Short mmCIF file of C-alpha atoms in Angstrom, two decimals:
data_model
loop_
_atom_site.label_atom_id
_atom_site.label_comp_id
_atom_site.label_asym_id
_atom_site.label_seq_id
_atom_site.Cartn_x
_atom_site.Cartn_y
_atom_site.Cartn_z
CA UNK A 1 181.37 170.88 45.60
CA UNK A 2 183.18 168.96 48.12
CA UNK A 3 184.20 166.26 45.84
CA UNK A 4 185.53 168.97 43.40
CA UNK A 5 187.32 170.13 46.25
CA UNK A 6 188.91 166.77 46.71
CA UNK A 7 189.98 167.04 43.27
CA UNK A 8 192.03 170.17 43.82
CA UNK A 9 193.32 168.90 46.95
CA UNK A 10 194.95 165.78 45.32
CA UNK A 11 196.07 168.30 42.44
CA UNK A 12 197.87 170.51 45.41
CA UNK A 13 199.58 167.13 47.30
CA UNK A 14 200.89 166.00 44.19
CA UNK A 15 202.18 169.36 42.93
CA UNK A 16 203.57 169.89 46.44
CA UNK A 17 205.27 166.74 45.96
CA UNK A 18 207.06 167.36 42.86
CA UNK A 19 208.07 170.95 44.54
CA UNK A 20 209.69 168.54 47.43
CA UNK A 21 211.47 166.58 45.08
CA UNK A 22 213.00 169.49 43.45
CA UNK A 23 214.10 170.77 46.97
CA UNK A 24 215.36 167.54 48.20
CA UNK A 25 217.49 166.52 45.23
CA UNK A 26 218.06 169.73 43.28
CA UNK A 27 218.40 167.84 39.88
CA UNK A 28 220.94 168.80 37.09
CA UNK A 29 218.96 171.66 35.00
CA UNK A 30 218.85 169.04 32.04
CA UNK A 31 216.47 166.98 34.10
CA UNK A 32 214.71 169.84 34.92
CA UNK A 33 214.42 170.37 31.54
CA UNK A 34 213.57 166.78 30.46
CA UNK A 35 210.66 166.82 32.67
CA UNK A 36 209.52 170.06 30.88
CA UNK A 37 210.12 168.56 27.31
CA UNK A 38 208.06 165.48 28.63
CA UNK A 39 205.15 167.41 29.57
CA UNK A 40 205.23 169.12 26.18
CA UNK A 41 205.51 165.77 24.52
CA UNK A 42 202.33 164.72 26.25
CA UNK A 43 200.42 167.93 25.61
CA UNK A 44 201.56 167.69 22.20
CA UNK A 45 200.57 164.08 21.61
CA UNK A 46 197.15 164.71 22.90
CA UNK A 47 196.95 167.49 20.50
CA UNK A 48 198.20 165.47 17.76
CA UNK A 49 195.39 162.82 17.95
CA UNK A 50 192.48 165.45 18.69
CA UNK A 51 190.73 163.93 15.18
CA UNK A 52 190.35 160.60 17.09
CA UNK A 53 188.18 160.72 20.31
CA UNK A 54 189.81 159.34 23.33
CA UNK A 55 192.68 158.16 21.69
CA UNK A 56 195.61 159.78 23.20
CA UNK A 57 199.51 158.82 23.82
CA UNK A 58 199.58 161.37 27.02
CA UNK A 59 198.67 158.57 29.50
CA UNK A 60 201.50 156.25 28.41
CA UNK A 61 203.86 159.15 28.40
CA UNK A 62 203.28 160.07 31.62
CA UNK A 63 203.30 156.73 33.19
CA UNK A 64 206.87 155.96 31.45
CA UNK A 65 207.94 159.15 32.52
CA UNK A 66 207.19 158.37 36.21
CA UNK A 67 208.64 154.86 35.82
CA UNK A 68 211.53 156.01 34.39
CA UNK A 69 212.11 159.36 36.70
CA UNK A 70 210.26 158.83 39.63
CA UNK A 71 207.11 159.99 41.39
CA UNK A 72 207.72 163.43 41.64
CA UNK A 73 208.83 164.38 37.92
CA UNK A 74 206.28 161.67 36.92
CA UNK A 75 203.38 163.81 38.55
CA UNK A 76 204.31 167.24 37.39
CA UNK A 77 204.84 165.65 33.58
CA UNK A 78 201.31 164.44 34.15
CA UNK A 79 199.62 167.75 35.49
CA UNK A 80 201.46 170.12 33.26
CA UNK A 81 200.76 168.10 30.02
CA UNK A 82 196.93 168.11 30.98
CA UNK A 83 196.88 171.80 31.90
CA UNK A 84 198.84 172.97 28.85
CA UNK A 85 196.95 171.00 26.50
CA UNK A 86 193.85 172.50 27.68
CA UNK A 87 194.88 175.81 26.49
CA UNK A 88 194.19 173.96 23.11
CA UNK A 89 191.15 172.12 24.18
CA UNK A 90 189.71 174.64 26.47
CA UNK A 91 189.96 175.12 30.57
CA UNK A 92 186.97 174.49 32.41
CA UNK A 93 186.01 172.57 35.63
CA UNK A 94 187.30 169.11 34.26
CA UNK A 95 191.13 170.63 34.25
CA UNK A 96 191.88 169.62 37.71
CA UNK A 97 190.62 166.25 37.35
CA UNK A 98 192.57 165.83 34.42
CA UNK A 99 195.83 167.17 35.87
CA UNK A 100 195.18 165.06 38.96
CA UNK A 101 194.67 161.85 37.39
CA UNK A 102 197.71 162.29 34.74
CA UNK A 103 199.39 163.30 38.07
CA UNK A 104 198.62 160.06 39.53
CA UNK A 105 199.26 158.16 36.49
CA UNK A 106 202.92 159.41 36.92
CA UNK A 107 202.86 158.37 40.50
CA UNK A 108 201.72 154.84 39.55
CA UNK A 109 204.69 154.59 36.84
CA UNK A 110 207.12 155.01 39.65
CA UNK A 111 205.26 152.57 41.94
CA UNK A 112 205.42 149.95 38.78
CA UNK A 113 209.07 150.72 38.69
CA UNK A 114 209.46 149.65 42.51
CA UNK A 115 207.35 146.57 41.98
CA UNK A 116 209.02 145.21 38.97
CA UNK A 117 212.81 145.11 39.27
CA UNK A 118 214.75 145.54 36.07
CA UNK A 119 213.35 146.56 32.79
CA UNK A 120 210.13 145.72 32.03
CA UNK A 121 209.09 143.79 28.66
CA UNK A 122 206.93 145.27 25.96
CA UNK A 123 203.95 143.18 26.57
CA UNK A 124 203.78 143.37 30.24
CA UNK A 125 203.93 147.35 29.96
CA UNK A 126 201.13 147.29 27.31
CA UNK A 127 198.98 145.01 29.74
CA UNK A 128 199.41 147.37 32.82
CA UNK A 129 198.88 150.38 30.49
CA UNK A 130 195.44 149.27 29.66
CA UNK A 131 193.79 149.28 33.03
CA UNK A 132 195.76 152.37 34.07
CA UNK A 133 194.09 153.99 30.85
CA UNK A 134 190.71 152.91 31.54
CA UNK A 135 191.02 154.11 35.12
CA UNK A 136 192.21 157.52 34.12
CA UNK A 137 189.03 158.14 31.64
CA UNK A 138 186.78 156.38 34.55
CA UNK A 139 188.10 158.83 37.03
CA UNK A 140 187.36 161.69 34.44
CA UNK A 141 183.57 160.32 34.19
CA UNK A 142 183.48 160.45 38.06
CA UNK A 143 184.34 164.20 37.72
CA UNK A 144 181.67 165.02 35.44
CA UNK A 145 179.25 163.42 37.74
CA UNK A 146 180.63 165.49 40.52
CA UNK A 147 180.38 168.65 38.44
CA UNK A 148 177.28 168.47 36.48
CA UNK A 149 174.83 166.00 38.11
CA UNK A 150 173.11 165.99 41.48
CA UNK A 151 175.48 163.44 43.18
CA UNK A 152 172.82 160.70 43.16
CA UNK A 153 173.85 157.08 42.83
CA UNK A 154 171.38 156.74 40.05
CA UNK A 155 173.34 159.41 38.14
CA UNK A 156 176.55 158.17 38.78
CA UNK A 157 175.66 154.83 37.15
CA UNK A 158 174.59 156.77 33.94
CA UNK A 159 177.77 158.72 33.61
CA UNK A 160 179.87 155.44 34.15
CA UNK A 161 177.58 153.38 31.92
CA UNK A 162 177.58 156.17 28.87
CA UNK A 163 181.41 156.31 29.34
CA UNK A 164 182.41 152.78 29.18
CA UNK A 165 182.92 152.55 25.48
CA UNK A 166 184.93 155.81 25.21
CA UNK A 167 187.13 154.42 28.37
CA UNK A 168 187.59 151.09 26.48
CA UNK A 169 188.81 153.01 23.53
CA UNK A 170 191.27 155.23 25.46
CA UNK A 171 192.61 151.95 27.23
CA UNK A 172 192.94 149.72 24.02
CA UNK A 173 194.66 152.86 22.52
CA UNK A 174 197.43 152.99 25.64
CA UNK A 175 197.90 149.34 24.97
CA UNK A 176 198.97 149.92 21.24
CA UNK A 177 201.03 152.92 22.17
CA UNK A 178 202.83 151.15 24.62
CA UNK A 179 203.52 148.36 22.48
CA UNK A 180 204.70 150.69 19.74
CA UNK A 181 206.98 153.21 21.60
CA UNK A 182 207.05 151.96 25.26
CA UNK A 183 210.44 150.30 25.63
CA UNK A 184 212.46 152.39 23.50
CA UNK A 185 211.05 155.45 25.76
CA UNK A 186 211.94 153.78 28.87
CA UNK A 187 215.42 152.89 27.61
CA UNK A 188 215.86 156.86 26.33
CA UNK A 189 214.70 158.32 29.68
CA UNK A 190 216.74 155.47 31.81
CA UNK A 191 220.10 156.33 29.69
CA UNK A 192 219.57 160.00 30.15
CA UNK A 193 218.52 160.15 33.91
CA UNK A 194 221.43 157.86 34.98
CA UNK A 195 223.90 159.96 32.95
CA UNK A 196 222.75 163.12 34.49
CA UNK A 197 222.05 162.04 38.18
CA UNK A 198 225.40 163.38 39.53
CA UNK A 199 226.15 162.95 43.17
CA UNK A 200 229.11 164.76 45.08
CA UNK A 201 230.49 162.66 47.38
CA UNK A 202 231.80 164.07 50.75
CA UNK A 203 235.11 162.21 51.83
CA UNK A 204 234.85 159.29 53.80
CA UNK A 205 236.08 159.06 57.54
CA UNK A 206 238.53 156.64 56.56
CA UNK A 207 239.74 158.82 53.77
CA UNK A 208 240.15 161.78 56.21
CA UNK A 209 242.05 159.70 58.79
CA UNK A 210 244.38 158.57 56.01
CA UNK A 211 245.13 162.00 54.91
CA UNK A 212 245.86 163.07 58.55
CA UNK A 213 248.41 160.22 58.64
CA UNK A 214 249.80 161.14 55.42
CA UNK A 215 250.14 165.11 56.43
CA UNK A 216 250.62 165.00 59.73
CA UNK A 217 253.54 162.15 60.13
CA UNK A 218 253.93 160.18 63.25
CA UNK A 219 254.77 156.60 63.44
CA UNK A 220 256.63 154.87 60.75
CA UNK A 221 256.18 155.38 57.10
CA UNK A 222 253.80 152.94 55.44
CA UNK A 223 255.40 150.57 53.24
CA UNK A 224 255.30 151.04 49.44
CA UNK A 225 251.98 149.43 47.74
CA UNK A 226 251.45 149.41 43.65
CA UNK A 227 249.36 152.41 42.76
CA UNK A 228 245.46 151.37 42.41
CA UNK A 229 244.45 151.52 38.49
CA UNK A 230 241.02 151.13 36.92
CA UNK A 231 241.51 147.51 36.46
CA UNK A 232 242.24 146.86 40.41
CA UNK A 233 239.13 148.90 41.40
CA UNK A 234 237.08 146.96 38.78
CA UNK A 235 238.48 143.78 40.07
CA UNK A 236 237.72 144.77 43.74
CA UNK A 237 234.35 146.03 43.25
CA UNK A 238 233.00 142.81 42.12
CA UNK A 239 230.04 141.35 43.87
CA UNK A 240 230.06 137.81 45.26
CA UNK A 241 227.32 136.52 42.82
CA UNK A 242 229.82 137.38 40.05
CA UNK A 243 228.17 140.56 38.77
CA UNK A 244 228.66 144.22 39.18
CA UNK A 245 226.35 146.97 40.29
CA UNK A 246 226.53 150.84 39.61
CA UNK A 247 228.74 150.69 42.89
CA UNK A 248 230.53 148.31 44.88
CA UNK A 249 228.05 146.42 47.22
CA UNK A 250 224.88 147.85 45.52
CA UNK A 251 223.66 144.74 43.86
CA UNK A 252 224.29 143.29 40.38
CA UNK A 253 222.77 144.14 36.87
CA UNK A 254 223.48 142.88 33.37
CA UNK A 255 224.14 146.67 32.43
CA UNK A 256 227.16 147.47 34.68
CA UNK A 257 228.19 143.79 34.77
CA UNK A 258 228.39 143.89 30.85
CA UNK A 259 230.39 146.92 30.71
CA UNK A 260 232.74 145.80 33.19
CA UNK A 261 233.47 142.58 31.34
CA UNK A 262 234.18 144.34 28.41
CA UNK A 263 236.67 146.70 30.21
CA UNK A 264 238.54 143.89 31.95
CA UNK A 265 238.67 142.16 28.94
CA UNK A 266 240.26 145.36 27.39
CA UNK A 267 243.00 145.21 30.19
CA UNK A 268 243.54 141.44 29.34
CA UNK A 269 241.73 140.24 32.34
CA UNK A 270 239.28 137.36 31.64
CA UNK A 271 235.96 137.57 32.64
CA UNK A 272 235.93 133.94 32.70
CA UNK A 273 238.20 134.15 35.22
CA UNK A 274 237.17 137.14 37.42
CA UNK A 275 235.43 135.86 40.78
CA UNK A 276 234.99 137.30 44.03
CA UNK A 277 234.49 134.17 45.92
CA UNK A 278 231.65 132.72 43.75
CA UNK A 279 230.61 132.67 40.40
CA UNK A 280 232.67 134.26 37.77
CA UNK A 281 231.83 137.19 35.71
CA UNK A 282 231.13 135.34 32.53
CA UNK A 283 228.88 133.02 34.42
CA UNK A 284 227.03 135.85 35.86
CA UNK A 285 226.42 137.20 32.09
CA UNK A 286 225.31 134.05 30.84
CA UNK A 287 222.64 133.54 33.70
CA UNK A 288 221.66 137.08 33.42
CA UNK A 289 221.77 138.13 29.56
CA UNK A 290 219.27 141.31 30.48
CA UNK A 291 216.01 140.09 28.47
CA UNK A 292 214.73 140.57 24.80
CA UNK A 293 215.56 144.16 24.82
CA UNK A 294 217.57 144.88 21.64
CA UNK A 295 219.95 147.01 23.64
CA UNK A 296 220.24 144.46 26.51
CA UNK A 297 220.86 141.66 23.77
CA UNK A 298 223.64 143.83 21.99
CA UNK A 299 225.33 144.48 25.32
CA UNK A 300 225.29 140.73 26.57
CA UNK A 301 226.80 139.86 23.11
CA UNK A 302 229.55 142.16 23.29
CA UNK A 303 230.26 141.21 26.87
CA UNK A 304 229.90 137.70 27.02
CA UNK A 305 231.95 137.48 23.40
CA UNK A 306 234.83 139.40 25.67
CA UNK A 307 234.81 136.61 27.91
CA UNK A 308 235.26 133.85 25.29
CA UNK A 309 231.40 132.60 26.02
CA UNK A 310 228.97 131.34 23.24
CA UNK A 311 226.73 134.09 21.68
CA UNK A 312 225.13 132.21 18.80
CA UNK A 313 221.65 131.98 20.48
CA UNK A 314 221.69 135.95 21.60
CA UNK A 315 222.67 136.98 18.13
CA UNK A 316 219.66 134.86 16.67
CA UNK A 317 217.27 136.86 18.86
CA UNK A 318 218.72 140.00 18.29
CA UNK A 319 218.86 139.73 14.47
CA UNK A 320 215.08 138.98 14.63
CA UNK A 321 214.46 142.58 15.69
CA UNK A 322 216.15 144.03 12.93
CA UNK A 323 213.96 145.87 10.55
CA UNK A 324 213.62 145.38 6.84
CA UNK A 325 215.39 148.85 6.34
CA UNK A 326 218.12 147.74 8.42
CA UNK A 327 217.45 149.62 11.52
CA UNK A 328 216.68 148.26 15.10
CA UNK A 329 213.42 149.85 16.41
CA UNK A 330 214.42 152.97 13.98
CA UNK A 331 217.14 154.14 16.51
CA UNK A 332 220.53 155.17 15.69
CA UNK A 333 222.15 154.29 18.99
CA UNK A 334 220.56 150.70 18.93
CA UNK A 335 221.46 150.12 15.05
CA UNK A 336 225.14 150.97 16.03
CA UNK A 337 225.57 148.39 18.79
CA UNK A 338 223.53 145.82 16.70
CA UNK A 339 226.36 146.23 14.17
CA UNK A 340 229.09 146.02 16.61
CA UNK A 341 227.27 142.72 18.37
CA UNK A 342 227.32 141.31 14.98
CA UNK A 343 230.76 141.84 14.26
CA UNK A 344 231.67 140.15 17.46
CA UNK A 345 229.97 137.13 16.91
CA UNK A 346 231.92 136.80 13.39
CA UNK A 347 228.43 137.59 11.76
CA UNK A 348 228.65 140.26 8.75
CA UNK A 349 226.29 143.07 9.20
CA UNK A 350 223.87 143.60 6.25
CA UNK A 351 224.78 146.70 3.78
CA UNK A 352 221.39 147.87 4.54
CA UNK A 353 222.23 148.60 8.18
CA UNK A 354 225.24 150.18 7.26
CA UNK A 355 223.39 152.47 4.75
CA UNK A 356 220.32 153.34 7.24
CA UNK A 357 223.03 154.13 9.84
CA UNK A 358 225.12 156.42 7.82
CA UNK A 359 221.82 158.07 6.65
CA UNK A 360 221.08 159.26 10.05
CA UNK A 361 224.05 161.77 10.12
CA UNK A 362 222.91 165.29 11.25
CA UNK A 363 223.44 168.49 9.32
CA UNK A 364 226.58 169.38 11.70
CA UNK A 365 228.72 165.62 11.14
CA UNK A 366 227.28 164.24 14.49
CA UNK A 367 224.43 161.60 15.20
CA UNK A 368 221.86 161.64 17.76
CA UNK A 369 220.15 159.15 19.74
CA UNK A 370 217.11 158.45 17.38
CA UNK A 371 217.15 159.45 13.75
CA UNK A 372 218.27 162.50 11.70
CA UNK A 373 217.55 165.40 11.97
CA UNK A 374 218.19 165.95 15.76
CA UNK A 375 220.47 167.03 18.18
CA UNK A 376 223.76 165.48 17.83
CA UNK A 377 225.60 164.35 20.52
CA UNK A 378 229.26 162.99 21.53
CA UNK A 379 228.12 159.59 22.91
CA UNK A 380 226.11 158.13 19.70
CA UNK A 381 228.64 160.01 17.20
CA UNK A 382 231.45 157.76 19.07
CA UNK A 383 229.25 154.97 19.04
CA UNK A 384 228.66 155.38 15.32
CA UNK A 385 232.01 155.86 14.29
CA UNK A 386 233.17 152.40 15.88
CA UNK A 387 230.21 150.87 14.02
CA UNK A 388 231.02 152.66 10.80
CA UNK A 389 234.78 151.84 10.89
CA UNK A 390 236.09 149.63 7.79
CA UNK A 391 232.68 150.09 5.81
CA UNK A 392 233.69 152.21 3.35
CA UNK A 393 231.85 155.32 4.34
CA UNK A 394 234.43 157.62 4.33
CA UNK A 395 232.59 161.00 4.02
CA UNK A 396 230.23 160.25 6.93
CA UNK A 397 233.21 159.37 9.04
CA UNK A 398 235.15 162.25 8.01
CA UNK A 399 232.20 164.49 8.97
CA UNK A 400 231.98 162.58 12.35
CA UNK A 401 235.33 163.31 13.23
CA UNK A 402 235.10 166.73 12.27
CA UNK A 403 232.23 167.15 14.77
CA UNK A 404 234.20 165.49 17.53
CA UNK A 405 237.14 167.61 16.76
CA UNK A 406 235.16 170.87 17.01
CA UNK A 407 233.48 169.93 20.16
CA UNK A 408 236.36 168.98 22.32
CA UNK A 409 236.66 171.14 25.25
CA UNK A 410 240.09 172.80 26.31
CA UNK A 411 240.57 170.46 29.50
CA UNK A 412 241.02 167.42 26.59
CA UNK A 413 237.52 166.00 27.55
CA UNK A 414 234.18 165.85 25.65
CA UNK A 415 230.67 166.83 26.95
CA UNK A 416 227.46 164.43 26.53
CA UNK A 417 226.17 167.75 24.37
CA UNK A 418 228.19 170.50 22.57
CA UNK A 419 228.90 173.37 24.75
CA UNK A 420 228.24 171.35 28.27
CA UNK A 421 231.18 170.28 30.26
CA UNK A 422 233.19 167.45 30.02
CA UNK A 423 232.87 164.06 31.43
CA UNK A 424 234.64 160.51 31.49
CA UNK A 425 231.92 158.73 29.69
CA UNK A 426 231.35 161.05 26.67
CA UNK A 427 235.17 161.25 26.37
CA UNK A 428 235.55 157.54 26.47
CA UNK A 429 232.95 157.21 23.66
CA UNK A 430 234.86 160.01 21.66
CA UNK A 431 238.26 158.10 21.99
CA UNK A 432 237.03 154.90 21.21
CA UNK A 433 235.30 156.30 18.02
CA UNK A 434 238.25 157.86 16.95
CA UNK A 435 240.37 154.89 17.69
CA UNK A 436 238.04 152.71 15.88
CA UNK A 437 238.68 154.85 12.30
CA UNK A 438 242.49 155.03 13.13
CA UNK A 439 242.38 158.48 14.18
CA UNK A 440 245.64 159.72 15.67
CA UNK A 441 244.76 161.28 19.22
CA UNK A 442 248.13 163.17 19.17
CA UNK A 443 246.66 165.40 16.35
CA UNK A 444 243.98 166.64 18.83
CA UNK A 445 244.72 170.54 20.35
CA UNK A 446 244.44 168.67 23.79
CA UNK A 447 244.69 165.19 25.41
CA UNK A 448 241.76 163.52 26.31
CA UNK A 449 243.85 160.46 27.71
CA UNK A 450 245.34 162.95 30.15
CA UNK A 451 241.92 164.22 31.00
CA UNK A 452 240.92 160.68 31.77
CA UNK A 453 243.67 160.08 33.77
CA UNK A 454 243.45 163.17 35.84
CA UNK A 455 240.10 161.69 36.95
CA UNK A 456 241.39 158.39 38.28
CA UNK A 457 241.21 158.61 42.22
CA UNK A 458 243.45 156.97 44.62
CA UNK A 459 241.47 153.72 44.61
CA UNK A 460 241.69 153.43 41.09
CA UNK A 461 238.08 154.55 40.27
CA UNK A 462 237.34 157.19 37.49
CA UNK A 463 235.25 160.02 38.53
CA UNK A 464 232.45 161.27 36.16
CA UNK A 465 233.95 164.80 35.78
CA UNK A 466 236.07 166.99 38.15
CA UNK A 467 234.66 166.90 41.86
CA UNK A 468 231.67 164.65 40.75
CA UNK A 469 231.21 160.78 41.53
CA UNK A 470 228.45 158.72 39.82
CA UNK A 471 227.86 155.14 39.01
CA UNK A 472 231.54 154.65 39.59
CA UNK A 473 231.71 150.75 38.14
CA UNK A 474 230.06 152.26 34.84
CA UNK A 475 232.25 155.15 34.54
CA UNK A 476 235.46 153.49 35.48
CA UNK A 477 234.65 150.58 33.10
CA UNK A 478 233.64 152.80 29.82
CA UNK A 479 236.89 155.07 30.46
CA UNK A 480 239.34 151.96 30.80
CA UNK A 481 237.88 150.91 27.37
CA UNK A 482 239.44 154.27 26.02
CA UNK A 483 242.58 154.30 28.36
CA UNK A 484 243.35 150.73 26.93
CA UNK A 485 242.87 151.84 23.39
CA UNK A 486 240.24 149.15 22.65
CA UNK A 487 237.03 150.21 20.83
CA UNK A 488 234.33 147.68 20.80
CA UNK A 489 234.10 144.99 19.96
CA UNK A 490 236.75 144.00 22.29
CA UNK A 491 238.72 140.72 21.53
CA UNK A 492 237.84 137.73 23.52
CA UNK A 493 240.01 137.04 26.45
CA UNK A 494 240.10 133.61 27.83
CA UNK A 495 241.79 132.79 31.12
CA UNK A 496 244.56 131.26 29.10
CA UNK A 497 245.24 134.49 27.25
CA UNK A 498 244.97 136.89 29.88
CA UNK A 499 248.01 139.32 30.79
CA UNK A 500 249.14 142.77 32.23
CA UNK A 501 247.26 145.73 30.57
CA UNK A 502 248.87 148.30 28.63
CA UNK A 503 247.79 151.88 28.30
CA UNK A 504 249.05 153.24 25.02
CA UNK A 505 250.06 156.82 25.27
CA UNK A 506 248.96 159.00 22.07
CA UNK A 507 252.53 158.52 20.16
CA UNK A 508 251.52 154.90 19.81
CA UNK A 509 248.28 155.46 18.16
CA UNK A 510 248.14 154.30 14.35
CA UNK A 511 248.10 157.07 11.79
CA UNK A 512 244.75 158.69 10.79
CA UNK A 513 243.00 156.78 7.79
CA UNK A 514 239.48 157.74 7.57
CA UNK A 515 240.13 161.26 9.23
#
């Protein structure tokens, strides 16, 4: 009985940790909804494979949830998935052991994220899922021994010995599920998490002092200085290794460095010349292309091309991941960016890629991250418009433009999902998509460029939304692409061709073509 109490103790501590995470971070309601959705996904995955004994994707889903979202959310996903799925399989003394086991799996996922810097590869993830899957079922064998035996070591050996075969089946299933969907699920969750983890930053002491000096007078007026711009902010935010992090001084990564390179090229500043006392931005990108995950390859191709660097090798690696139906991992987002990356390299995308992409249009005219049917979002609709521009798919383009028109907010910006509040990144994707199909922004009821300019702070950084700051380098870079009127792929800018940026006004936009 004391062992059973131990299982309840692990469960109680884990759930308390999940509650503490919620109280400490007060996450966006959509993050909470995502945790609930993942728990339901884990439970349904277990139910869907009920006919195959011990073959369940739930362990992988929970582990990846912890990896992408953190220990608190990971534990909650695991515990809730176990509890809710047992309304189908049956509740009993095994339930707390399953809740504790999958909850700890979520914590292990968070630990894995700390141990492995950057995004983990497909095979390393699968090889880690194998022993964790085995450990989960071994814990259930231990729970059966606690619940149903006389607690002798002979009985423990009997329970473990009888369960080894089933444990290996579960572990093998975990390995195969990780190979099938692991990287794609990690990418989706990380993308969602980064976009919704909003931080409200209080004014710094320096800003307060500056404001007091400006408002209170005293002393001679400061000499006039040129106003900071998104371009000047990005140039100043570069790390000494040549790359960029989510904010100045945080540490570089290929994700933020890639978007910064494209933004600087759009502003006629060469990534091959951008340096902060060390290697150039282009040199950083060539040393850190981000691995073999398609999204990383696509972004690296677009960014390195923008700096005038060679991309032929990266394009060959990317094209090996395009499926026979034309998709990349069966995902709309990755397929759209693959088309853009190929164009950047001067490679003509195959007709099957364009066809597959256009067929993923949802009933409302928009596109979502995965495949149709689904919940359309502004970001992916804008990206698909960039990919479909000039392909002759006029009906799909017209419907996507109408989707963006319908979902523009009165402040001129766009939300990530219809009905939400506007943000700079979604607005930037929408503007770039409309630019790509030569849709005149002046024909819109509200000005998206005015919305973006209203988010530019005194130091030139672009806020995520009004009163909200997060990942300022990423947000500023994507906003700069829209403000400069440069849809992807951005033309290469070498040091010799660099020049001043010219943010076009709506009146300078070309007239609509496919809209």
